[in-house]
Amino acid sequence: MFSRALKPVAAVAVQNGAKNFSTTSQRNYKVVVAGASGGIGQPLSLLLKQNALVTHLALYDLAPVTPGVACDLSHMDTPAKVTGHKGPEQLADAIKGADLVVIPAGVPRKPGMTRDDLFNTNASIVRDLANVVASQAPKAIMAIITNPVNSMVPIASEVLKKAGVYDPKRVLGVTTLDVVRACAFIGEINGVNPTNVSVPVIGGHSGVTIIPVLSQSQPAVKLSDQGKIKALTERIQEAGTEVVKAKAGGGSATLSMAYAGARLAGSVLRGLNGESNVVECAYVKSDITEAAYFANPVVLGKNGVEKNLGYGKLNAYEQELLKAAMPELLKNIKTGEDFAKK
Ligand code: NAD
Ligand code: LMR
């Protein structure tokens, strides 16, 4: 059901040079990575530089190393042009004319912190970036990785609303890592290649708001015991914390997030490019539940989110998980909206 990550670079007629490249893709896309010099930003940019649909990769960050990251990536023999943009005075130029703006800018967790503890620092970063998207690339799709995702998407949405350019189809919270993790863990349990596993993860992106719908896994999860299903569910919900603890103060997931972010970005571009049946879970404006934003499978198309597929049938345990998630999700959304309206 879910689209798989990156098309292999080998599929691109690189040996014939960039000129021939355009024959394999119908359109050319400018992709911005905001926060490009960070733990996620660098490997994400590395993966996007290999994406056949990207013709311009604009790297934006505050860090002094940013022009160097761009220079480094520009030596890769793939067609995408890479530009580096450092500091707020170069932000407009980075964003101008973008088709897709992927945002991993902001601080990550340290052990003992919740994602909500990042709100005070990251809220203004996402607000300021959204303002520039509104003025420089109002039709761009924003894919927000920055935590807490549950609150950052409402912030960006409110900013775009205020600017009069909001299109709910074009603002996505990136929850792909939850799906990637669920597939990895199920692959391990079932003893199968995880790339052949498909499972929706719905709700939001933090703790109890992460709801793996294991009953819809294809193939079915080989766990008959409800206790083991509960343990797997909780492992997926707490997988971010597992990485934060393992990195022992060195930050949170970066490499798996870059992989997941590149997959989501690739799917957005494939949708823009006219491919049909591109499906990913993403946290989007929603009327599926009482929460104004909710993650579940969506079809990505020429305008971003073409269709919300909802979450299908939940078993009794998953319905309980949804019930438990709702107060937290509603609170996170309100926090974001209140901040942006201030
Ligand atoms: P990091 O500290 O390694 O990198 C963040 C980068 O953002 C840095 O290079 C920093 O200079 C840059 N930055 C800070 N303020 C900026 C601004 N105003 N404009 C542009 N760039 C700015 O952190 P990281 O590990 O890459 O994580 C980034 C964010 O992604 C965190 O908030 C983290 O919690 C989140 N995250 C989300 C998911 C998810 O599944 N959605 C997964 C992992 C991490
Ligand atoms: C994750 O799920 O890995 C990210 O949200 C980062 C974090 O803080 O856990």
mmCIF file of C-alpha atoms in Angstrom, residues 47-165:
data_model
loop_
_atom_site.group_PDB
_atom_site.id
_atom_site.type_symbol
_atom_site.label_atom_id
_atom_site.label_comp_id
_atom_site.label_asym_id
_atom_site.label_seq_id
_atom_site.Cartn_x
_atom_site.Cartn_y
_atom_site.Cartn_z
ATOM 1 C CA LEU A 47 19.851 11.448 -0.281
ATOM 2 C CA LEU A 48 17.921 14.213 -2.040
ATOM 3 C CA LYS A 49 20.953 15.010 -4.207
ATOM 4 C CA GLN A 50 20.462 11.487 -5.596
ATOM 5 C CA ASN A 51 16.766 11.954 -6.364
ATOM 6 C CA ALA A 52 16.048 11.935 -10.081
ATOM 7 C CA LEU A 53 13.284 14.528 -9.790
ATOM 8 C CA VAL A 54 15.336 17.164 -7.977
ATOM 9 C CA THR A 55 16.980 19.662 -10.289
ATOM 10 C CA HIS A 56 17.797 22.322 -7.681
ATOM 11 C CA LEU A 57 18.624 21.495 -4.088
ATOM 12 C CA ALA A 58 18.818 24.648 -1.957
ATOM 13 C CA LEU A 59 20.441 24.154 1.441
ATOM 14 C CA TYR A 60 19.570 26.681 4.128
ATOM 15 C CA ASP A 61 20.897 26.842 7.688
ATOM 16 C CA LEU A 62 22.277 29.325 10.204
ATOM 17 C CA ALA A 63 25.468 27.297 10.642
ATOM 18 C CA PRO A 64 28.677 28.724 9.134
ATOM 19 C CA VAL A 65 29.443 25.337 7.550
ATOM 20 C CA THR A 66 26.409 25.573 5.223
ATOM 21 C CA PRO A 67 28.212 26.848 2.082
ATOM 22 C CA GLY A 68 30.740 24.049 2.660
ATOM 23 C CA VAL A 69 28.017 21.400 2.893
ATOM 24 C CA ALA A 70 26.617 22.701 -0.393
ATOM 25 C CA CYS A 71 30.067 22.742 -2.001
ATOM 26 C CA ASP A 72 30.714 19.176 -0.805
ATOM 27 C CA LEU A 73 27.422 17.821 -2.195
ATOM 28 C CA SER A 74 27.832 19.743 -5.448
ATOM 29 C CA HIS A 75 30.784 17.487 -6.316
ATOM 30 C CA MET A 76 28.488 14.460 -6.578
ATOM 31 C CA ASP A 77 27.937 13.464 -10.187
ATOM 32 C CA THR A 78 24.152 13.628 -10.076
ATOM 33 C CA PRO A 79 22.235 16.320 -11.952
ATOM 34 C CA ALA A 80 20.708 18.372 -9.123
ATOM 35 C CA LYS A 81 22.276 21.814 -8.816
ATOM 36 C CA VAL A 82 23.153 22.542 -5.181
ATOM 37 C CA THR A 83 23.167 26.020 -3.663
ATOM 38 C CA GLY A 84 24.087 26.992 -0.084
ATOM 39 C CA HIS A 85 22.344 29.780 1.838
ATOM 40 C CA LYS A 86 23.550 30.868 5.255
ATOM 41 C CA GLY A 87 21.648 33.080 7.669
ATOM 42 C CA PRO A 88 18.319 34.931 7.516
ATOM 43 C CA GLU A 89 19.510 37.435 4.906
ATOM 44 C CA GLN A 90 19.906 34.548 2.428
ATOM 45 C CA LEU A 91 16.665 32.770 3.342
ATOM 46 C CA ALA A 92 14.386 34.446 0.787
ATOM 47 C CA ASP A 93 16.738 33.506 -2.012
ATOM 48 C CA ALA A 94 16.846 29.903 -0.807
ATOM 49 C CA ILE A 95 13.068 29.560 -0.669
ATOM 50 C CA LYS A 96 12.128 31.582 -3.776
ATOM 51 C CA GLY A 97 10.316 29.424 -6.338
ATOM 52 C CA ALA A 98 10.572 26.208 -4.283
ATOM 53 C CA ASP A 99 8.268 23.297 -5.023
ATOM 54 C CA LEU A 100 9.007 21.544 -1.745
ATOM 55 C CA VAL A 101 10.462 22.899 1.508
ATOM 56 C CA VAL A 102 11.589 20.204 3.931
ATOM 57 C CA ILE A 103 12.161 21.521 7.457
ATOM 58 C CA PRO A 104 14.413 19.759 9.958
ATOM 59 C CA ALA A 105 15.574 23.100 11.466
ATOM 60 C CA GLY A 106 15.516 23.253 15.248
ATOM 61 C CA VAL A 107 16.856 21.649 18.378
ATOM 62 C CA PRO A 108 16.644 17.901 19.104
ATOM 63 C CA ARG A 109 15.955 16.157 22.429
ATOM 64 C CA LYS A 110 18.447 15.132 25.053
ATOM 65 C CA PRO A 111 17.777 12.251 27.486
ATOM 66 C CA GLY A 112 15.000 13.112 29.951
ATOM 67 C CA MET A 113 13.311 15.598 27.622
ATOM 68 C CA THR A 114 9.951 15.225 25.896
ATOM 69 C CA ARG A 115 9.341 16.521 22.392
ATOM 70 C CA ASP A 116 7.135 19.207 23.950
ATOM 71 C CA ASP A 117 10.189 20.518 25.814
ATOM 72 C CA LEU A 118 11.485 21.635 22.391
ATOM 73 C CA PHE A 119 8.441 23.804 21.725
ATOM 74 C CA ASN A 120 9.761 27.109 23.052
ATOM 75 C CA THR A 121 12.859 27.033 20.856
ATOM 76 C CA ASN A 122 11.445 25.414 17.743
ATOM 77 C CA ALA A 123 8.094 27.214 17.492
ATOM 78 C CA SER A 124 9.596 30.529 16.434
ATOM 79 C CA ILE A 125 11.989 28.803 14.004
ATOM 80 C CA VAL A 126 9.090 27.123 12.167
ATOM 81 C CA ARG A 127 6.960 30.290 12.346
ATOM 82 C CA ASP A 128 9.725 32.374 10.751
ATOM 83 C CA LEU A 129 10.392 29.816 8.026
ATOM 84 C CA ALA A 130 6.667 29.558 7.241
ATOM 85 C CA ASN A 131 6.496 33.339 6.883
ATOM 86 C CA VAL A 132 9.187 33.279 4.221
ATOM 87 C CA VAL A 133 7.517 30.342 2.453
ATOM 88 C CA ALA A 134 4.326 32.445 2.416
ATOM 89 C CA SER A 135 6.053 35.353 0.709
ATOM 90 C CA GLN A 136 8.568 33.558 -1.545
ATOM 91 C CA ALA A 137 6.964 30.241 -2.488
ATOM 92 C CA PRO A 138 3.287 30.305 -1.482
ATOM 93 C CA LYS A 139 2.525 27.228 -3.613
ATOM 94 C CA ALA A 140 5.342 25.159 -2.128
ATOM 95 C CA ILE A 141 4.613 22.028 -0.168
ATOM 96 C CA MET A 142 6.008 22.203 3.365
ATOM 97 C CA ALA A 143 7.142 18.953 4.964
ATOM 98 C CA ILE A 144 7.834 19.591 8.642
ATOM 99 C CA ILE A 145 10.203 17.304 10.515
ATOM 100 C CA THR A 146 10.919 19.681 13.404
ATOM 101 C CA ASN A 147 9.530 18.592 16.791
ATOM 102 C CA PRO A 148 7.047 18.690 18.300
ATOM 103 C CA VAL A 149 5.481 17.904 14.914
ATOM 104 C CA ASN A 150 1.994 17.797 16.480
ATOM 105 C CA SER A 151 2.278 21.530 17.256
ATOM 106 C CA MET A 152 4.594 22.704 14.446
ATOM 107 C CA VAL A 153 2.123 21.848 11.665
ATOM 108 C CA PRO A 154 -0.633 23.983 13.271
ATOM 109 C CA ILE A 155 1.883 26.844 13.648
ATOM 110 C CA ALA A 156 2.923 26.750 9.988
ATOM 111 C CA SER A 157 -0.723 26.454 8.943
ATOM 112 C CA GLU A 158 -1.778 29.489 10.995
ATOM 113 C CA VAL A 159 1.097 31.563 9.590
ATOM 114 C CA LEU A 160 0.078 30.693 6.032
ATOM 115 C CA LYS A 161 -3.569 31.450 6.883
ATOM 116 C CA LYS A 162 -2.611 34.881 8.198
ATOM 117 C CA ALA A 163 -0.699 35.530 4.980
ATOM 118 C CA GLY A 164 -3.757 34.475 2.961
ATOM 119 C CA VAL A 165 -1.967 31.647 1.153
#
